CSV table of C-alpha atoms in Angstrom, one decimal:
chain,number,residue,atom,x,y,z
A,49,UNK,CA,0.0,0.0,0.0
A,50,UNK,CA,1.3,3.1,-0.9
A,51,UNK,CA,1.5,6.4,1.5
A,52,UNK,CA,-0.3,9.3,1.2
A,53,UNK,CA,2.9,11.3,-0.2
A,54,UNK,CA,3.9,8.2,-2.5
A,55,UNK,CA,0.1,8.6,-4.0
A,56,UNK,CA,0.6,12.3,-4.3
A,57,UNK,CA,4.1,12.2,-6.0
A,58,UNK,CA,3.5,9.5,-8.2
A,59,UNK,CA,0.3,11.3,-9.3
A,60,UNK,CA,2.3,14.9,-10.0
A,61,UNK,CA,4.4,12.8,-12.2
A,62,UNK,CA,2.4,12.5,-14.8
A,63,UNK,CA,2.0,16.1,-14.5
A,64,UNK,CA,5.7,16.3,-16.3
A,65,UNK,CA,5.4,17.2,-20.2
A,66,UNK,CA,9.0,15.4,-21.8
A,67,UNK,CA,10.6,18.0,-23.3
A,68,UNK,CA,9.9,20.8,-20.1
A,69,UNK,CA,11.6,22.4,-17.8
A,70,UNK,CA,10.5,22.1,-14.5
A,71,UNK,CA,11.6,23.3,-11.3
A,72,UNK,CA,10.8,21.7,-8.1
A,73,UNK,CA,10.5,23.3,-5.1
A,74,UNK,CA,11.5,22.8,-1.7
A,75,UNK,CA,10.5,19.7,0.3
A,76,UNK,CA,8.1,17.4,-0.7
A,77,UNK,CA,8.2,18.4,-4.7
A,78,UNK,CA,11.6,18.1,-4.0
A,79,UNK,CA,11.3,14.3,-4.3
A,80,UNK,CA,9.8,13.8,-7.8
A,81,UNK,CA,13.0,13.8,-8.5
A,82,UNK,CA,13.4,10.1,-8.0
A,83,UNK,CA,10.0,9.7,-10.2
A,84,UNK,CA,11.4,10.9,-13.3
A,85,UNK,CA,12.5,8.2,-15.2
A,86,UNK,CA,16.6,9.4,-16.5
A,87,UNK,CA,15.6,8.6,-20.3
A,88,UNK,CA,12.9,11.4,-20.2
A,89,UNK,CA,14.4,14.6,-21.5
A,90,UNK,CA,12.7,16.8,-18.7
A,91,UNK,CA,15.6,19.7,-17.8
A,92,UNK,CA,15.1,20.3,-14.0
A,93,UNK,CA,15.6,23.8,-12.8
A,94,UNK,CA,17.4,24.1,-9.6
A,95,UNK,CA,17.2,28.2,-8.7
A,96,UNK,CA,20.6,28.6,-7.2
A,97,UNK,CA,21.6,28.2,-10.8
A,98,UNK,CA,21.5,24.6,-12.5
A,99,UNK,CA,19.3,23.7,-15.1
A,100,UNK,CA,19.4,20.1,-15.9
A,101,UNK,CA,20.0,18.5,-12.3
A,102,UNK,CA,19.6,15.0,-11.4
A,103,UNK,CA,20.2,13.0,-8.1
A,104,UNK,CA,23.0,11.2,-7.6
A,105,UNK,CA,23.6,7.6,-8.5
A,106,UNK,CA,24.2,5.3,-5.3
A,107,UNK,CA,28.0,5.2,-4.9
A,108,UNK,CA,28.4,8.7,-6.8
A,109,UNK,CA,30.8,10.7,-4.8
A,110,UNK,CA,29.5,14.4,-3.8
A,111,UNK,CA,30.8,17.6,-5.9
A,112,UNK,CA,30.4,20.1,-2.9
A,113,UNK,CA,30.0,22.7,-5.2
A,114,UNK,CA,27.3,21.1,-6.9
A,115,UNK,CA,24.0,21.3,-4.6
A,116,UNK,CA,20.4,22.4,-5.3
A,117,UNK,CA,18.0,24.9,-3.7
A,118,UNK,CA,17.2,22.1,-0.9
A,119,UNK,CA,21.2,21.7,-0.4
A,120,UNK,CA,21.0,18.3,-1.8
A,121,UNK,CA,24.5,17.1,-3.2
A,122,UNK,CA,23.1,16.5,-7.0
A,123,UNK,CA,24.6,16.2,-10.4
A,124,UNK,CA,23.8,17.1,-13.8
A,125,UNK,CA,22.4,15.4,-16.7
A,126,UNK,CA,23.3,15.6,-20.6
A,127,UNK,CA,22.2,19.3,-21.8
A,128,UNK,CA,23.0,20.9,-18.2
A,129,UNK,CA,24.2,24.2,-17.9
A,130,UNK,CA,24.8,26.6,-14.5
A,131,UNK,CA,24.8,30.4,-14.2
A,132,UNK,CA,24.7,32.9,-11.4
A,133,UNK,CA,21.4,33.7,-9.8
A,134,UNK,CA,20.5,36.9,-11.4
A,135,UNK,CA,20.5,34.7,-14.7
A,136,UNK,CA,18.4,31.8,-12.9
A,137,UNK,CA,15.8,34.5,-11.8
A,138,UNK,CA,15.7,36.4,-15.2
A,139,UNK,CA,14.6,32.7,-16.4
A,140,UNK,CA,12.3,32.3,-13.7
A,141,UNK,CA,10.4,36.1,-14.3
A,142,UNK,CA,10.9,36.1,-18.1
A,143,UNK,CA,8.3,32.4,-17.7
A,144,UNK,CA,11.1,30.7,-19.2
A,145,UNK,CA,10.5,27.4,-16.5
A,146,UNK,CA,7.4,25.6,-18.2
A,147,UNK,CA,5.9,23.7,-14.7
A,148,UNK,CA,7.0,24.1,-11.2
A,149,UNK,CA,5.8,21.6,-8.1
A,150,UNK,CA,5.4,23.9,-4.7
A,151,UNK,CA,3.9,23.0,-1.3
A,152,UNK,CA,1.3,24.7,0.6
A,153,UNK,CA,0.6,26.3,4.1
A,154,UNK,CA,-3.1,27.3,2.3
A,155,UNK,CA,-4.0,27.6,-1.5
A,156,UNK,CA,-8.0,29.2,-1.8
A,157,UNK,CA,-10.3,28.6,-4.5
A,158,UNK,CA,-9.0,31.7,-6.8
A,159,UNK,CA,-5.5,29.9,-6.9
A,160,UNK,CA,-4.0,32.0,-4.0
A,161,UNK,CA,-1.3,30.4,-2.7
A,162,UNK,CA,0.2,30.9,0.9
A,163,UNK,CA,3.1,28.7,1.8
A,164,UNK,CA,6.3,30.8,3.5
A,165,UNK,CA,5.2,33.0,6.4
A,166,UNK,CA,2.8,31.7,9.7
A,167,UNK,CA,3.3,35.5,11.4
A,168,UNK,CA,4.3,35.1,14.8
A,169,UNK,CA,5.1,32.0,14.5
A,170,UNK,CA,7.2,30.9,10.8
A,171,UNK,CA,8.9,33.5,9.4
A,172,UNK,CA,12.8,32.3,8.2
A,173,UNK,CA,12.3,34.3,4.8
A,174,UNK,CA,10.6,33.9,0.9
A,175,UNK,CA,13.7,32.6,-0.6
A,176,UNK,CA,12.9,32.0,-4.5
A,177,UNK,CA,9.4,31.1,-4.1
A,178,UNK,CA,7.6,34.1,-4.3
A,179,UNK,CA,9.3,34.8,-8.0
A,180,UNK,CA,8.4,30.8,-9.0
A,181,UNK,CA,5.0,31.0,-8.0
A,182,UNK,CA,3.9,34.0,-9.5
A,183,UNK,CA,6.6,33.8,-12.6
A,184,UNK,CA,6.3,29.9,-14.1
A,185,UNK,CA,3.9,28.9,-16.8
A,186,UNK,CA,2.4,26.2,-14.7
A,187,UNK,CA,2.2,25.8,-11.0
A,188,UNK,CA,1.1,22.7,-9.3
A,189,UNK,CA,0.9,22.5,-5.5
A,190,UNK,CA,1.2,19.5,-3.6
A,191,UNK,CA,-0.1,19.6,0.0
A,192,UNK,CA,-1.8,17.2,2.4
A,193,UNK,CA,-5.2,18.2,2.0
A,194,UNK,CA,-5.7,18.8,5.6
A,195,UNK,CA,-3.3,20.1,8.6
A,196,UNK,CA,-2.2,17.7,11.3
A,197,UNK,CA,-5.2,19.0,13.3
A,198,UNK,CA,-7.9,17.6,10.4
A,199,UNK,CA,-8.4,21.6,9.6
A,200,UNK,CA,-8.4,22.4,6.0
A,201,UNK,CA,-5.9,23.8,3.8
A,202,UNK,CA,-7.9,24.1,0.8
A,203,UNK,CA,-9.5,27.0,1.9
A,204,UNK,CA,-12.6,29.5,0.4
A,205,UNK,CA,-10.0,32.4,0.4
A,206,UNK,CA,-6.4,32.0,2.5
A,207,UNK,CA,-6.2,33.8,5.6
A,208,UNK,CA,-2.1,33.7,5.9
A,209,UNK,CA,-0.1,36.3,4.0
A,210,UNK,CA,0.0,35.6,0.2
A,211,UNK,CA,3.7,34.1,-1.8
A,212,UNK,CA,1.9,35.3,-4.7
A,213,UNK,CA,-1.7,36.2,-6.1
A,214,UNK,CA,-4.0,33.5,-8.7
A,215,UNK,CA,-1.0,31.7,-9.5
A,216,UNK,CA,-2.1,28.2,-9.0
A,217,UNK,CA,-3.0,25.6,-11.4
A,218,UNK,CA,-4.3,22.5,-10.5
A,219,UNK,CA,-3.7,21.1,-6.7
A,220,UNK,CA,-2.4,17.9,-6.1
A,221,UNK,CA,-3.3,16.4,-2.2
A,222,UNK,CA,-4.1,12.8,-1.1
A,223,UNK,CA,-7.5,13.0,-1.3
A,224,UNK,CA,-8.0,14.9,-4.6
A,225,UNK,CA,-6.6,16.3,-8.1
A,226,UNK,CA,-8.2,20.1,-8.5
A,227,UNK,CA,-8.2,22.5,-10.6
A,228,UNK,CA,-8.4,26.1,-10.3
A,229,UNK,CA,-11.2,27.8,-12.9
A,230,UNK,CA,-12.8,30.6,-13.3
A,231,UNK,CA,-16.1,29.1,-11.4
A,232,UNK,CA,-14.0,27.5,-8.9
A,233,UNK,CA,-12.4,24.6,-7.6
A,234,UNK,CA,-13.1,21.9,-9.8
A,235,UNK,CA,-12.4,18.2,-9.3
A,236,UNK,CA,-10.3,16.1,-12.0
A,237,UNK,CA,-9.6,13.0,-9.8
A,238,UNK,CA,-10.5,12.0,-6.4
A,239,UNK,CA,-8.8,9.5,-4.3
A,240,UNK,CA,-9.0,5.8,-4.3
A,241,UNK,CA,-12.4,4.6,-2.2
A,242,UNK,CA,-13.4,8.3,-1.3
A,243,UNK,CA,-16.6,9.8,-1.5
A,244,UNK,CA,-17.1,12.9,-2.7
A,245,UNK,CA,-19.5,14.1,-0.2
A,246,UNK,CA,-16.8,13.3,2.3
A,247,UNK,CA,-14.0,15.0,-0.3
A,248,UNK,CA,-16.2,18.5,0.4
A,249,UNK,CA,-16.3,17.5,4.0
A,250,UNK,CA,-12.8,17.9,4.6
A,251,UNK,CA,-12.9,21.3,1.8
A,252,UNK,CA,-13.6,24.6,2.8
A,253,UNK,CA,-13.7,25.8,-0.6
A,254,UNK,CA,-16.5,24.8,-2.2
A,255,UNK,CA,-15.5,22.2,-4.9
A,256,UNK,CA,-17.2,21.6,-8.7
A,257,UNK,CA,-17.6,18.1,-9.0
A,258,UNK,CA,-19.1,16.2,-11.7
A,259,UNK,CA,-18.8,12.4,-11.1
A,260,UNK,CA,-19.8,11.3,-14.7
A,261,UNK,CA,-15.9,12.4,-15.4
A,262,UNK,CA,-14.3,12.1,-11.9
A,263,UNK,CA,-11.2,10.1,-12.2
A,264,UNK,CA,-9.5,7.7,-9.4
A,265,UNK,CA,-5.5,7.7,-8.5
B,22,UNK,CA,41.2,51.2,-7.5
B,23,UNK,CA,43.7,48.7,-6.7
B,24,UNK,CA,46.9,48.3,-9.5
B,25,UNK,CA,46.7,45.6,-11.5
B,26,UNK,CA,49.7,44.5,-10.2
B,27,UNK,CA,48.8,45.1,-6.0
B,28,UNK,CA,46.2,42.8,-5.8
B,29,UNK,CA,47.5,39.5,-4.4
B,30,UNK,CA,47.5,40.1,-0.6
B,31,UNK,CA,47.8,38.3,2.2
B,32,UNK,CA,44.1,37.3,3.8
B,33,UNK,CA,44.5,38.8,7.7
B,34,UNK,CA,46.0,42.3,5.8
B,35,UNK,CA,43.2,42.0,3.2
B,36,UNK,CA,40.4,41.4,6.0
B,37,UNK,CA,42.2,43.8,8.5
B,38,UNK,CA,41.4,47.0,6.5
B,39,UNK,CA,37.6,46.4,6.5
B,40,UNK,CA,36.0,49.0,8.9
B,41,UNK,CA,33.9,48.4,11.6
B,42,UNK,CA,31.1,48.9,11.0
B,43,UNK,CA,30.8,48.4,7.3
B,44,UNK,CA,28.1,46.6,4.7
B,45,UNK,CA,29.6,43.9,3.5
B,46,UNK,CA,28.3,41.4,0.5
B,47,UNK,CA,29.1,37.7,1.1
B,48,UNK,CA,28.7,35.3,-1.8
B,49,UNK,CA,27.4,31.8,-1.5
B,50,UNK,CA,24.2,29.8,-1.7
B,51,UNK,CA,24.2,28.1,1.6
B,52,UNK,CA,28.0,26.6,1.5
B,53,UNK,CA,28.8,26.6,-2.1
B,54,UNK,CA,30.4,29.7,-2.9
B,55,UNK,CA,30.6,30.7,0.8
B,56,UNK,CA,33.8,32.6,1.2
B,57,UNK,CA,34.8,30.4,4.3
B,58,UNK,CA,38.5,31.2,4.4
B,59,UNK,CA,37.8,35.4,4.7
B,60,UNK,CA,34.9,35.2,6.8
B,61,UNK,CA,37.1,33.0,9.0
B,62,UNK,CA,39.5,36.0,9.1
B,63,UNK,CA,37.3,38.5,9.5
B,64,UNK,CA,36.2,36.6,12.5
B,65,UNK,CA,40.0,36.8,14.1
B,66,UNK,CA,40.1,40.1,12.6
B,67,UNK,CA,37.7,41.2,15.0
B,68,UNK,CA,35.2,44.3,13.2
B,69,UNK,CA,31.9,44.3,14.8
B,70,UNK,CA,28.7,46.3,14.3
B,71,UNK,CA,28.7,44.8,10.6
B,72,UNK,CA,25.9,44.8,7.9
B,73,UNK,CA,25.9,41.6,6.0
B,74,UNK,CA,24.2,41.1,2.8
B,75,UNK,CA,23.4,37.0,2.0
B,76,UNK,CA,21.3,34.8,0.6
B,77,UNK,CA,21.2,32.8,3.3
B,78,UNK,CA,22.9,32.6,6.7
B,79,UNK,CA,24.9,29.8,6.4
B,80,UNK,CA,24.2,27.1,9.3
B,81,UNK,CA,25.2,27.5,12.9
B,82,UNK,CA,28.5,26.8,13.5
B,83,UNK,CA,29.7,27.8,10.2
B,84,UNK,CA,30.0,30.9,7.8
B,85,UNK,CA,28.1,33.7,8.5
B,86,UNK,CA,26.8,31.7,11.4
B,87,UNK,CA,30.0,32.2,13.1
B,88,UNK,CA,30.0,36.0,13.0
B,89,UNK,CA,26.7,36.1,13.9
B,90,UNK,CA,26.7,34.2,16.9
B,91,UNK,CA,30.3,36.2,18.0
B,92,UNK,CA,27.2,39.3,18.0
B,93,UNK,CA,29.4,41.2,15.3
B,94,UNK,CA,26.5,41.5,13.0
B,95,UNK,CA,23.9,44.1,13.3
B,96,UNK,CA,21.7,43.8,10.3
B,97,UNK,CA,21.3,41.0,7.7
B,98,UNK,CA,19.6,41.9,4.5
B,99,UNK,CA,18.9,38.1,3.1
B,100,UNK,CA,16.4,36.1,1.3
B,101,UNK,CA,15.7,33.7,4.2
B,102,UNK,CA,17.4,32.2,6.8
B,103,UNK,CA,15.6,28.5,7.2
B,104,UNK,CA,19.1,26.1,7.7
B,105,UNK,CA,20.3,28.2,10.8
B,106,UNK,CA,18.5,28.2,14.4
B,107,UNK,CA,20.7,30.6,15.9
B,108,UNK,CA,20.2,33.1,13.6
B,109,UNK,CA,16.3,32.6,13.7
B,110,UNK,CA,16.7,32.9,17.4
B,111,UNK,CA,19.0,35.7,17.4
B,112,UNK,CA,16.6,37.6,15.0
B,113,UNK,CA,13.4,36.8,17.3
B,114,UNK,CA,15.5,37.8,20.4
B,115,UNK,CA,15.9,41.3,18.9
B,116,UNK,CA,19.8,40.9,18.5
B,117,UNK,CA,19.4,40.9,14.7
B,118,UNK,CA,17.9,43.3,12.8
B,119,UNK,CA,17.1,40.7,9.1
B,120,UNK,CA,15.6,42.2,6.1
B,121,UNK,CA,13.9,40.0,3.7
B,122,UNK,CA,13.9,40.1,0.0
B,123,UNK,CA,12.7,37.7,-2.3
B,124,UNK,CA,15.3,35.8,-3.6
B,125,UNK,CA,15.6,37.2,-7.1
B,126,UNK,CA,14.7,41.0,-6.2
B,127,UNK,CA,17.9,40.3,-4.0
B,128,UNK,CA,20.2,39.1,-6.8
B,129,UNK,CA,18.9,42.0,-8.8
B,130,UNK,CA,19.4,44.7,-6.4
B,131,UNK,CA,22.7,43.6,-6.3
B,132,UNK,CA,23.5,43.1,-9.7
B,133,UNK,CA,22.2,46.7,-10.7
B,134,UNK,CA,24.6,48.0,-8.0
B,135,UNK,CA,27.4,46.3,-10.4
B,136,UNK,CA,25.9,47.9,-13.3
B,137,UNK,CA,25.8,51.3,-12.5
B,138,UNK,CA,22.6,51.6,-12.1
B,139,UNK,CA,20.2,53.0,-9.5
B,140,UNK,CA,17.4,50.4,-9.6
B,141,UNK,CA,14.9,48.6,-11.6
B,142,UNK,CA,11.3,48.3,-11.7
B,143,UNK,CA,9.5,45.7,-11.0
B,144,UNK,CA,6.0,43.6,-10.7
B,145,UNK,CA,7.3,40.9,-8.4
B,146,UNK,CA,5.4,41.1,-5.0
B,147,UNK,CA,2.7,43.1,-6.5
B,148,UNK,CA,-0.5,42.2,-4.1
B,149,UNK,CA,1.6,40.8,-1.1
B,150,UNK,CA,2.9,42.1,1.9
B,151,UNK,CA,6.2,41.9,0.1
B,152,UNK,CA,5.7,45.3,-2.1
B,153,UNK,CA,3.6,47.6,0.5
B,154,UNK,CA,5.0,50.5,1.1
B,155,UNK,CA,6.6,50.2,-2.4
B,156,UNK,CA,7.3,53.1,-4.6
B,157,UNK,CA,5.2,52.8,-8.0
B,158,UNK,CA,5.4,54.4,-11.3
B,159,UNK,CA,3.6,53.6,-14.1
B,160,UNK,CA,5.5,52.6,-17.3
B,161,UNK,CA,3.5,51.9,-20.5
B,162,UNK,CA,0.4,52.0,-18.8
B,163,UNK,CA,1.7,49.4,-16.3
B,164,UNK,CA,2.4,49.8,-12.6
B,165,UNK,CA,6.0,49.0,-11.6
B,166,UNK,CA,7.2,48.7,-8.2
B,167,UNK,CA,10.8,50.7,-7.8
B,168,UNK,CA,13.3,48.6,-6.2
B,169,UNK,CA,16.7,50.4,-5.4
B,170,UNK,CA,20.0,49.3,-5.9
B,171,UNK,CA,21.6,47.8,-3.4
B,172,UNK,CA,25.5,49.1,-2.4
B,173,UNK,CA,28.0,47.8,0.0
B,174,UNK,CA,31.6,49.0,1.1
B,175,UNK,CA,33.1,45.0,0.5
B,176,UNK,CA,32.4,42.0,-1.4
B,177,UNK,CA,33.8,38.7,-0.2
B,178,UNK,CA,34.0,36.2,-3.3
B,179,UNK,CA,34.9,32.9,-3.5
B,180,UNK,CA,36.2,31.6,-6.8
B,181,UNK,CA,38.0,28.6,-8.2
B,182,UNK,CA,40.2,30.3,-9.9
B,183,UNK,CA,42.1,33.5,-10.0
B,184,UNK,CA,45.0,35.5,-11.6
B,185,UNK,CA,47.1,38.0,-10.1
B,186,UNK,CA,45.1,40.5,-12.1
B,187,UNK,CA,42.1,39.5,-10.0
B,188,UNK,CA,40.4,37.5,-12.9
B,189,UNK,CA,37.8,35.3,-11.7
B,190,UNK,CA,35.9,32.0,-12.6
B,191,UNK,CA,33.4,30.6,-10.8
B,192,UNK,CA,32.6,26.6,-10.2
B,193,UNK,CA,29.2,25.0,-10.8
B,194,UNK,CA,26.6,26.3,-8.2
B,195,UNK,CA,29.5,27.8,-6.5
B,196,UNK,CA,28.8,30.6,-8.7
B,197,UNK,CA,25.1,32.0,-7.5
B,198,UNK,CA,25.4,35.7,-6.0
B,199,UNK,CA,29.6,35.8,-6.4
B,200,UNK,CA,29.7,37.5,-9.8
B,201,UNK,CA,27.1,39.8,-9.0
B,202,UNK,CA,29.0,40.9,-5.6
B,203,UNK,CA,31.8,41.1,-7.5
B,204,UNK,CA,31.1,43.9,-9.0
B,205,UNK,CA,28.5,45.4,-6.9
B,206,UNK,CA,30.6,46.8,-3.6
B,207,UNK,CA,33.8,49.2,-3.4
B,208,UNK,CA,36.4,47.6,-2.6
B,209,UNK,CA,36.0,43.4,-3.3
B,210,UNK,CA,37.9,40.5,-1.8
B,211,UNK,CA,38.0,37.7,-3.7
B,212,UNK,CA,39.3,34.6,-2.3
B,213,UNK,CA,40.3,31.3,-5.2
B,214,UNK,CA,41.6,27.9,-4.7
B,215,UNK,CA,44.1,28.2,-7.3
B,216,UNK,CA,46.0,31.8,-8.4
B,217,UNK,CA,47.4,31.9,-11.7
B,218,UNK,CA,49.9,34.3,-13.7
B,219,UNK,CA,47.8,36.8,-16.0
B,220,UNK,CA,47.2,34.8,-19.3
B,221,UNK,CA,46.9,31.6,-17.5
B,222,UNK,CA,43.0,31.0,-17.4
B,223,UNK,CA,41.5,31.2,-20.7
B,224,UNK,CA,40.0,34.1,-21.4
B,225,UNK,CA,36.5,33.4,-23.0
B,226,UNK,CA,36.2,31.2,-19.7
B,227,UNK,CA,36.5,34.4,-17.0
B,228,UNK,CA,33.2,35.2,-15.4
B,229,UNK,CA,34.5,37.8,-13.7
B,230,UNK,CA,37.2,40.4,-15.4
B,231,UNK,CA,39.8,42.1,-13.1
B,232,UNK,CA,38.8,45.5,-13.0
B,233,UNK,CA,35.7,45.0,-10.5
B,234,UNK,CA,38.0,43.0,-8.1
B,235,UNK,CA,40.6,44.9,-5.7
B,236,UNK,CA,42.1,42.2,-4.0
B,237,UNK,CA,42.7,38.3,-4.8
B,238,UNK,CA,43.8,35.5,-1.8
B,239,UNK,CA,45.2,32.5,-2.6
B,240,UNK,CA,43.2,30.2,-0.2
B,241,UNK,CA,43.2,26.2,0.4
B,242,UNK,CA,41.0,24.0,-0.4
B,243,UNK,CA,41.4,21.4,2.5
B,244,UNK,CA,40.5,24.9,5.1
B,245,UNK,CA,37.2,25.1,3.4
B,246,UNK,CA,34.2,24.0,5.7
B,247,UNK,CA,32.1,23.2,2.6
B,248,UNK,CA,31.4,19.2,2.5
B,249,UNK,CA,32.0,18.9,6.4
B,250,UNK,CA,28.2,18.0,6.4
B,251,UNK,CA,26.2,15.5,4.6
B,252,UNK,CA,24.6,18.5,2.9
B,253,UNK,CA,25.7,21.4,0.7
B,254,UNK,CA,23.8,24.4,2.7
């Protein structure tokens, strides 16, 4: 039986056109890495200033000079380059990254994502994600659909201060896939065995679904 | 500006002139590209009441860290500072003042320093807490948020390479905010693993040419903290 986050990344994975350039953010995106097969041509954007990374192979010895944004010792691939970070971020603003994977503190049915400051009590800094979220073609969170209280994080409108305005996509949790539309939330797929009365149940947004079309993962 | 043919100095002189007080650029992203070597001397050199500029603060123990938990820092303007406790603590304690940029607006600020130029405008932040208080002007019917240019009185650089000239180049993510420091402050410190004689490194491969650098340190490899931990930040 796979885990929640196994279900969740191996679902984002087929989010990942061949032939893109993706970046993946800090954390749990992070480890898609390790679902992208090495024969797909997918350059992976690291923002301190790789493009074309890959994890090391087991018995690969580290480059400490070679790390990205998570600090991870990685290496490159065929078609790598690196550059300095203003270059990295003019490719981030200038939409040159196709898809990027983020998590979530709280993403809101307009595609308002909050996931780097809980005032008071979280506040180390934005790093790169502000640029990402609001800058890449394609953003895809991937959250637990609920907190480790049971309390929503799919919310009607986030309450937490904003990385960056209607920048979402689609939503990736372990209950549901969702996609952000002009009416609202609308449900793609919905988890294994779950109902979608109970789906809405653990939503505060309020969540289009049409179950003639509503796939399983 | 430093002669061409001044620049090679030893590191405790090259640190030793650095006032207290000053604003000083450090490059790295977490410990690639972390100057480890000067910011070790600085440390033994002994200037307090300093204003860093960094991506990042290093983690505790090491880097920036170091000066920060001696108290010789007053300010850090950063992006964020999620790999090091002390500084978090030190920063909710009220013992350091931190200034927050997104990551990018941060490389920029810097890198228009280099240029010569004053700022650039920008939509980045644009309905966050990020840009209130912003400056706007409106540019082909287009608000743009005015970012300044950010200044300091010292870079310290780490490159791979280096010739007496103070030619730089850079290796793999080592790179990240060091060419943009390096020619963003007034007098830069760069520190390289290897020195060369001018005409040694080839020239279409120098990131960095020798006239934004003022001093170049020949440093070792083996005193670098970077790989110490089973991570590169």
């Amino acid at each position: 039986m796979a885990s929640d986050t196994q279900r969740i990344l191996a679902r984002a994975a087929r989010e990942v056109i061949p032939g893109q350039i993706v970046n993946l953010g800090i954390g749990l995106p992070t480890r898609l890495f390790h679902y992208l097969p090495d024969e797909m041509e997918v350059l992976v954007h690291s923002e301190n200033g790789v493009l074309g990374c890959r994890p090391r192979r087991e018995g690969e010895a580290p480059d400490h000079d070679m790390i990205d944004s998570g600090g991870a010792y990685i290496t490159t691939r065929p078609g790598a380059s690196v550059f300095d970070s203003a270059t990295s971020f003019a490719m981030i603003r200038r939409s040159r990254v196709d898809l990027t994977f983020m998590g979530a503190f709280e993403v809101d049915a307009a595609g308002n994502l909050a996931n780097w400051k809980i005032p008071g009590k979280f506040s180390p800094g934005i790093g790169g994600a502000m640029e990402l979220a609001q800058k890449v073609r394609r953003l895809v969170v991937l959250c637990s659909h609920n907190d480790k209280h049971g309390n929503p994080k799919i919310l009607a409108r986030c309450r937490l201060p904003l990385t960056a305005r209607s920048c979402v996509s689609r939503i990736i949790t372990d209950k549901a896939v969702m996609d952000v539309t002009p009416e609202g939330l609308a449900v793609v797929d919905i988890a294994e065995g779950l109902d979608p009365a109970d789906l809405q149940a653990a939503t505060e947004a309020a969540l289009i679904i049409d179950e003639s079309r509503l796939g399983r993962f | 500006m430093t002669l061409l043919t001044e620049k090679v100095r030893d590191i405790q002189a090259a640190v030793a002139a650095i006032p207290e007080g000053a604003t000083i650029m450090v490059g790295g992203f977490g410990s690639p590209g972390t100057p480890f070597a000067l910011l070790d001397a600085l440390l033994e050199s002994g200037q307090g009441g300093l204003t860093l500029i960094k991506n990042d603060a290093n983690e505790p123990g090491i880097g920036i860290g170091k000066l920060i938990e001696a108290g010789r820092v007053t300010r850090l303007i950063t992006s964020h500072l999620g790999l090091n406790r002390t500084a978090i603590e030190a920063m909710n304690a009220g013992r350091l003042e931190v200034s927050f940029h997104p990551q990018g607006l941060l490389a920029e600020k810097i890198r228009c320093a280099g240029a010569g130029h004053g700022g650039f405008l920008t939509d980045i932040g644009q309905g966050t807490e990020i840009a209130a208080g912003r400056r706007e002007v409106e540019v082909d019917g287009r608000p743009w948020g005015i970012e300044p240019a950010l200044h300091a009185d010292v870079a310290l650089v780490h490159a791979e390479r280096a010739d007496r000239y103070g030619n730089l180049i850079y290796r793999a993510t080592a790179s990240n905010f060091n060419p943009l420091m390096a020619m963003a402050a007034e007098r830069v410190i760069a520190q390289a693993y290897r020195l060369d004689a001018p005409g040694e490194l080839p020239i279409d491969a120098i990131h960095t040419p020798c006239a934004f650098v003022s001093q170049v340190v020949q440093v070792d490899r083996a005193t670098s903290e970077q790989g110490v931990r089973p991570h590169g930040l």
